[in-house]
mmCIF file of C-alpha atoms in Angstrom:
data_model
loop_
_atom_site.group_PDB
_atom_site.id
_atom_site.type_symbol
_atom_site.label_atom_id
_atom_site.label_comp_id
_atom_site.label_asym_id
_atom_site.label_seq_id
_atom_site.Cartn_x
_atom_site.Cartn_y
_atom_site.Cartn_z
ATOM 1 C CA MET A 1 7.570 -1.715 -3.633
ATOM 2 C CA VAL A 2 10.207 0.159 -5.547
ATOM 3 C CA PRO A 3 11.827 2.781 -3.269
ATOM 4 C CA PHE A 4 11.545 5.517 -5.914
ATOM 5 C CA TYR A 5 7.804 5.720 -5.292
ATOM 6 C CA GLU A 6 6.034 6.604 -2.044
ATOM 7 C CA TYR A 7 2.444 5.531 -1.520
ATOM 8 C CA THR A 8 -0.349 6.585 0.799
ATOM 9 C CA PHE A 9 -2.641 3.799 1.881
ATOM 10 C CA ILE A 10 -6.341 4.163 2.513
ATOM 11 C CA LEU A 11 -7.861 1.591 4.847
ATOM 12 C CA GLN A 12 -11.609 1.039 4.538
ATOM 13 C CA GLY A 13 -13.682 -0.706 7.182
ATOM 14 C CA ALA A 14 -11.108 -0.715 10.008
ATOM 15 C CA ASP A 15 -9.170 1.764 12.106
ATOM 16 C CA ARG A 16 -5.766 0.094 12.329
ATOM 17 C CA PHE A 17 -3.677 -2.989 11.686
ATOM 18 C CA SER A 18 -2.709 -5.581 14.272
ATOM 19 C CA ALA A 19 0.882 -5.351 12.977
ATOM 20 C CA HIS A 20 2.813 -3.591 10.231
ATOM 21 C CA SER A 21 6.426 -3.989 9.174
ATOM 22 C CA SER A 22 8.689 -2.740 6.391
ATOM 23 C CA VAL A 23 11.997 -4.347 5.427
ATOM 24 C CA GLU A 24 14.398 -4.131 2.507
ATOM 25 C CA SER A 25 14.682 -7.201 0.290
ATOM 26 C CA ARG A 26 17.976 -9.056 0.085
ATOM 27 C CA ASP A 27 18.040 -8.904 -3.704
ATOM 28 C CA LYS A 28 19.697 -5.943 -5.401
ATOM 29 C CA ARG A 29 18.235 -4.558 -8.614
ATOM 30 C CA ASN A 30 19.300 -1.744 -10.911
ATOM 31 C CA PHE A 31 17.433 1.172 -12.416
ATOM 32 C CA GLY A 32 19.881 2.146 -15.120
ATOM 33 C CA ALA A 33 23.119 2.588 -13.184
ATOM 34 C CA VAL A 34 21.378 3.121 -9.818
ATOM 35 C CA PRO A 35 21.299 0.049 -7.550
ATOM 36 C CA PHE A 36 18.366 -0.364 -5.158
ATOM 37 C CA ARG A 37 16.509 -2.886 -3.023
ATOM 38 C CA ASP A 38 12.753 -3.352 -3.029
ATOM 39 C CA LEU A 39 10.829 -2.509 0.130
ATOM 40 C CA ILE A 40 8.615 -5.310 1.446
ATOM 41 C CA HIS A 41 5.641 -4.123 3.491
ATOM 42 C CA THR A 42 3.587 -6.566 5.564
ATOM 43 C CA TYR A 43 0.189 -5.620 6.991
ATOM 44 C CA VAL A 44 -1.603 -7.911 9.455
ATOM 45 C CA MET A 45 -5.170 -7.837 10.754
ATOM 46 C CA LYS A 46 -6.381 -10.360 13.330
ATOM 47 C CA ASP A 47 -9.911 -11.528 14.067
ATOM 48 C CA VAL A 48 -11.394 -10.025 10.910
ATOM 49 C CA PRO A 49 -15.101 -10.877 10.765
ATOM 50 C CA ALA A 50 -16.441 -12.768 7.776
ATOM 51 C CA PHE A 51 -18.390 -10.810 5.201
ATOM 52 C CA ARG A 52 -22.032 -11.790 5.032
ATOM 53 C CA ASP A 53 -23.750 -10.936 1.790
ATOM 54 C CA GLU A 54 -27.156 -9.286 2.167
ATOM 55 C CA GLY A 55 -29.962 -9.247 -0.340
ATOM 56 C CA TYR A 56 -30.220 -5.448 -0.623
ATOM 57 C CA ILE A 57 -26.526 -4.568 -0.944
ATOM 58 C CA THR A 58 -25.869 -3.024 -4.356
ATOM 59 C CA SER A 59 -22.072 -3.385 -4.208
ATOM 60 C CA TYR A 60 -20.160 -5.536 -1.727
ATOM 61 C CA ARG A 61 -17.068 -3.380 -2.426
ATOM 62 C CA ASP A 62 -18.640 -0.627 -0.307
ATOM 63 C CA TYR A 63 -18.758 -2.890 2.774
ATOM 64 C CA ILE A 64 -15.688 -5.134 2.763
ATOM 65 C CA LEU A 65 -12.416 -4.441 4.548
ATOM 66 C CA LYS A 66 -9.876 -3.292 2.009
ATOM 67 C CA MET A 67 -6.755 -1.256 1.528
ATOM 68 C CA ASP A 68 -6.052 0.918 -1.520
ATOM 69 C CA PHE A 69 -2.718 2.492 -2.418
ATOM 70 C CA GLN A 70 -2.318 5.888 -4.052
ATOM 71 C CA LEU A 71 0.936 7.200 -5.466
ATOM 72 C CA SER A 72 1.895 10.193 -3.321
ATOM 73 C CA ARG A 73 5.494 11.033 -4.328
ATOM 74 C CA ILE A 74 8.088 10.177 -6.969
ATOM 75 C CA ILE A 75 11.722 10.363 -5.887
ATOM 76 C CA TYR A 76 14.095 10.493 -8.838
ATOM 77 C CA PRO A 77 17.477 8.748 -8.601
ATOM 78 C CA THR A 78 19.065 12.025 -9.748
ATOM 79 C CA GLY A 79 17.915 13.731 -6.541
ATOM 80 C CA GLY A 80 14.681 15.519 -7.426
ATOM 81 C CA LYS A 81 11.202 14.653 -6.223
ATOM 82 C CA VAL A 82 7.640 15.396 -7.276
ATOM 83 C CA ASP A 83 4.667 15.391 -4.890
ATOM 84 C CA ILE A 84 1.596 13.837 -6.468
ATOM 85 C CA ILE A 85 -0.773 14.061 -3.479
ATOM 86 C CA THR A 86 -0.220 17.145 -1.355
ATOM 87 C CA THR A 87 -3.165 16.960 1.065
#
């Protein structure tokens, strides 16, 4: 993920991860004249049960384990920031 954006994650179907880590990539990139490194996030879940489809389920997306990301803040290289999600 680009470090100029902060995200909030929403986990559906579970309470927590078995492991989570965040590291900076080794590769440098530039946004205009501003150098930066991508952030690499790793999320791990162990012993996740298989999904069994049922005949009366209207949408499997309501029942599977999943993680969604929502943009919560933009941090400008010039120093300003804008909160997108405040609650």
